[in-house]
XYZ file of C-alpha atoms in Angstrom:
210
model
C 81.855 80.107 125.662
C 85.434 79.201 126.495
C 85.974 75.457 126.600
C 89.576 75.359 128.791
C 89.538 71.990 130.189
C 91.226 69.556 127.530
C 93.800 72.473 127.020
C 97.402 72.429 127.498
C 98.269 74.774 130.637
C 100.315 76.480 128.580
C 97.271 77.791 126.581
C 95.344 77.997 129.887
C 98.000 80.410 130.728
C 97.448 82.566 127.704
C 93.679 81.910 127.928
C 93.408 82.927 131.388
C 95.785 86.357 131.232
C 94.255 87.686 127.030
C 90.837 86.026 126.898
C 91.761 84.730 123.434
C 88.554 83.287 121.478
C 87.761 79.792 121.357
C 88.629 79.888 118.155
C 92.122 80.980 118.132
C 93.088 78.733 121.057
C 91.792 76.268 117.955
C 94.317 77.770 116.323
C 97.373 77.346 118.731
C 96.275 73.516 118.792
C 96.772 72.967 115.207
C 99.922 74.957 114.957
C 100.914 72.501 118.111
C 99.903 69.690 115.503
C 102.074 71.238 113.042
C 105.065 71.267 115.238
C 104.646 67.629 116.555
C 104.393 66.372 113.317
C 107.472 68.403 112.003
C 109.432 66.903 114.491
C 108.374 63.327 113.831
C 109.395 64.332 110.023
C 112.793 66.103 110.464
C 113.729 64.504 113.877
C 112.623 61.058 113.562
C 113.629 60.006 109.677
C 111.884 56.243 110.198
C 108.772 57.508 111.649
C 105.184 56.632 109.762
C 105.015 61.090 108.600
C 108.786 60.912 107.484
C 107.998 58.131 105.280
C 104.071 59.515 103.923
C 105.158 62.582 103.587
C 108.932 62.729 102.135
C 108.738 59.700 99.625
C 106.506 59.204 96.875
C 102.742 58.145 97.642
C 103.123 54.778 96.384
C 105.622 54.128 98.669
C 105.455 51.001 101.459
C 104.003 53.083 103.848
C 100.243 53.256 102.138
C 100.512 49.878 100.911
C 101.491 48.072 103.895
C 98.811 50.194 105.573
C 95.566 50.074 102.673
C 93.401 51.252 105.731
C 94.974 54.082 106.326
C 93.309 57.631 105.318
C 95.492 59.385 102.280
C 96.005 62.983 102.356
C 93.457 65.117 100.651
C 95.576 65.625 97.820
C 96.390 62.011 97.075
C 92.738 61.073 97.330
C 92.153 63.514 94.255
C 94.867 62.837 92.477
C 94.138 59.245 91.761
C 91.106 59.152 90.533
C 91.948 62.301 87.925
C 94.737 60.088 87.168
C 92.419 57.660 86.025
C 89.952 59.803 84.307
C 93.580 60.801 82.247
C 91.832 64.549 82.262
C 93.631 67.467 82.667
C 92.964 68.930 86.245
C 90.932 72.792 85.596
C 93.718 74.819 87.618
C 91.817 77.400 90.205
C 93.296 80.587 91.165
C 93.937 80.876 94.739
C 93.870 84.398 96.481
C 96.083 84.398 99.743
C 94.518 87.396 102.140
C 96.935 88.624 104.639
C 96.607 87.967 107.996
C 94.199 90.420 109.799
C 93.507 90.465 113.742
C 90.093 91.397 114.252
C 90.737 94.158 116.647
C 92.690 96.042 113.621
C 89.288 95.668 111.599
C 88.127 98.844 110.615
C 84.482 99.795 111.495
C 82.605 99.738 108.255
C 79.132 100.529 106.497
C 76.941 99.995 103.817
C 75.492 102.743 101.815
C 72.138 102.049 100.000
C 72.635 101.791 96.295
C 73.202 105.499 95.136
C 72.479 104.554 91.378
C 69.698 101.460 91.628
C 67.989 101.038 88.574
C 70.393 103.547 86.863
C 69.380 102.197 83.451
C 66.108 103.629 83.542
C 67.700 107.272 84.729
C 69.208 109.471 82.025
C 72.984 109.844 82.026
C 72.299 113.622 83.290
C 70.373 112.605 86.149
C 72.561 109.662 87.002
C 75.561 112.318 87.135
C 73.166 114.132 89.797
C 72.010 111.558 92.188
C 76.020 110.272 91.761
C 76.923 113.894 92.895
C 74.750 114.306 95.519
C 75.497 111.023 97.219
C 79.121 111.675 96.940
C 78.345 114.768 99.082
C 77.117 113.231 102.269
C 80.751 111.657 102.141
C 82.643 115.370 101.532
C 84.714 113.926 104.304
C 85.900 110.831 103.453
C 88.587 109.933 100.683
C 86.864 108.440 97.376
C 88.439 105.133 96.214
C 87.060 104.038 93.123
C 87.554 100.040 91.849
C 86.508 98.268 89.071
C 86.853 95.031 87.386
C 86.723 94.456 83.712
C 87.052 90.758 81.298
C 87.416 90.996 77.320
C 89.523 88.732 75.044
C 92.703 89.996 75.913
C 91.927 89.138 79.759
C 90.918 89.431 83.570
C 92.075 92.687 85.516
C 90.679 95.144 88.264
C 92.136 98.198 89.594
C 91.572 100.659 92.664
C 92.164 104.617 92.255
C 93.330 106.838 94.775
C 93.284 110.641 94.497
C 96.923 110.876 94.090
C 97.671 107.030 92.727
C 96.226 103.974 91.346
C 96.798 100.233 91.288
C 96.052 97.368 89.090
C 96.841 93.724 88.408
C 95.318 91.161 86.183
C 93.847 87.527 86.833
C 93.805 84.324 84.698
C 91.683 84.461 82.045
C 89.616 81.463 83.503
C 88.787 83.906 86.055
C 85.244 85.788 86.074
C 84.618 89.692 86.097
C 82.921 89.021 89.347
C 86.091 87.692 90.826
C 87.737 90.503 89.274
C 85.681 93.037 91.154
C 85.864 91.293 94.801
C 89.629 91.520 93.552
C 89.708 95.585 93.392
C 87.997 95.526 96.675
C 90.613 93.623 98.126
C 93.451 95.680 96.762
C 91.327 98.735 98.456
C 91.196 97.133 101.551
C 94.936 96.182 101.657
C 96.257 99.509 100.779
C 94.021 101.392 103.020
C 95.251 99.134 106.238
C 98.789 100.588 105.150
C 97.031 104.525 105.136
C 97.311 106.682 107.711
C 93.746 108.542 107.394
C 91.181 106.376 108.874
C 88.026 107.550 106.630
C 87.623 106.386 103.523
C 84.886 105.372 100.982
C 84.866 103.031 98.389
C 83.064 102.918 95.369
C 81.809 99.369 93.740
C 80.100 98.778 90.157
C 78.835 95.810 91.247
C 76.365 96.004 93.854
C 75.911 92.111 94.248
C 79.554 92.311 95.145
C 79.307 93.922 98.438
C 76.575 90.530 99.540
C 80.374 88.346 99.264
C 82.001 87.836 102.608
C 85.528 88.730 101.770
């Protein structure tokens, strides 16, 4: 349901001509937010966000002001400050920017190999081959994510190339395998054949919502 009421009529404009979703007109608000409050910072050096957010967070502002709701990343820092323990650093995965009219229609094969430790390595070849048959027309990409001593890394084979990259060591083979599938995903949005099909070794992997 579209909600355009308490929306700028430029938005109703761009509501009313491209049916955007709810959501993104979300969206334009925020980046609306953004813009306000990068004026009041660049344009306006003695305004309340000039002084929060370009001088340190003990400054006057906060302290003439105790009421007043930190950022997020002020309210964590302090009290790690005071625990003196080193924050656990988390690795942060940046997905590009994807409309979802340029999604790709997908689907889910049932596991070709379920239970494959009670199959001999013959007859796991078989079923493998068999499966991999149905898809004669599609282009295999195979991924994989590994995790030993010497690190994290995952990488994605093509028929003609491969990629890989590696993660922090902190980093778990599961992340490393939603990782390959990632790097599949990416370079087949830069592809020019639409049909493809990618191979996991992880089947709990494919439940993730990446």
């Amino acid at each position: 349901m579209h909600d355009y009421a308490r929306l700028t009529p430029c938005i109703m404009l761009g509501s009313a001509c491209l049916r955007v979703h709810f959501g993104h007109l979300q969206y334009l608000q925020r980046q609306s937010s953004m813009l306000r409050c990068w004026f009041r910072i660049h344009r306006l050096p003695d305004s309340f966000p000039s002084v929060s957010t370009l001088r340190d967070s003990r400054s006057q502002a906060y302290i003439t002001r105790p009421s007043l709701l930190k950022p997020f990343g002020l309210r964590v820092a302090n009290p790690m400050a005071e625990l003196s323990v080193d924050p656990t650093p988390v690795y942060s995965f940046r997905l590009p920017q994807v409309g979802y009219w340029q999604l790709p229609v997908t689907s889910l094969c049932p596991p070709a190999m379920d239970g494959k430790k009670d199959f001999l390595p013959v007859l796991s070849h078989t079923r493998f081959l068999e499966h991999s048959f149905m898809h004669s027309d599609e282009i295999p990409v195979f991924t994989d994510g590994s995790k030993s001593d010497a690190g994290v890394g995952f990488s994605v084979a093509f028929p003609s190339f491969y990629r890989c990259g590696s993660l922090p060591s902190m980093a778990s083979v599961f992340t490393a395998v939603l990782s390959a599938i990632v790097l599949a995903l990416q370079i087949i949005f830069t592809l020019p054949v639409s049909s493809y099909m990618i191979l996991v070794t992880v089947l709990i992997s494919l439940s993730c919502p990446i």
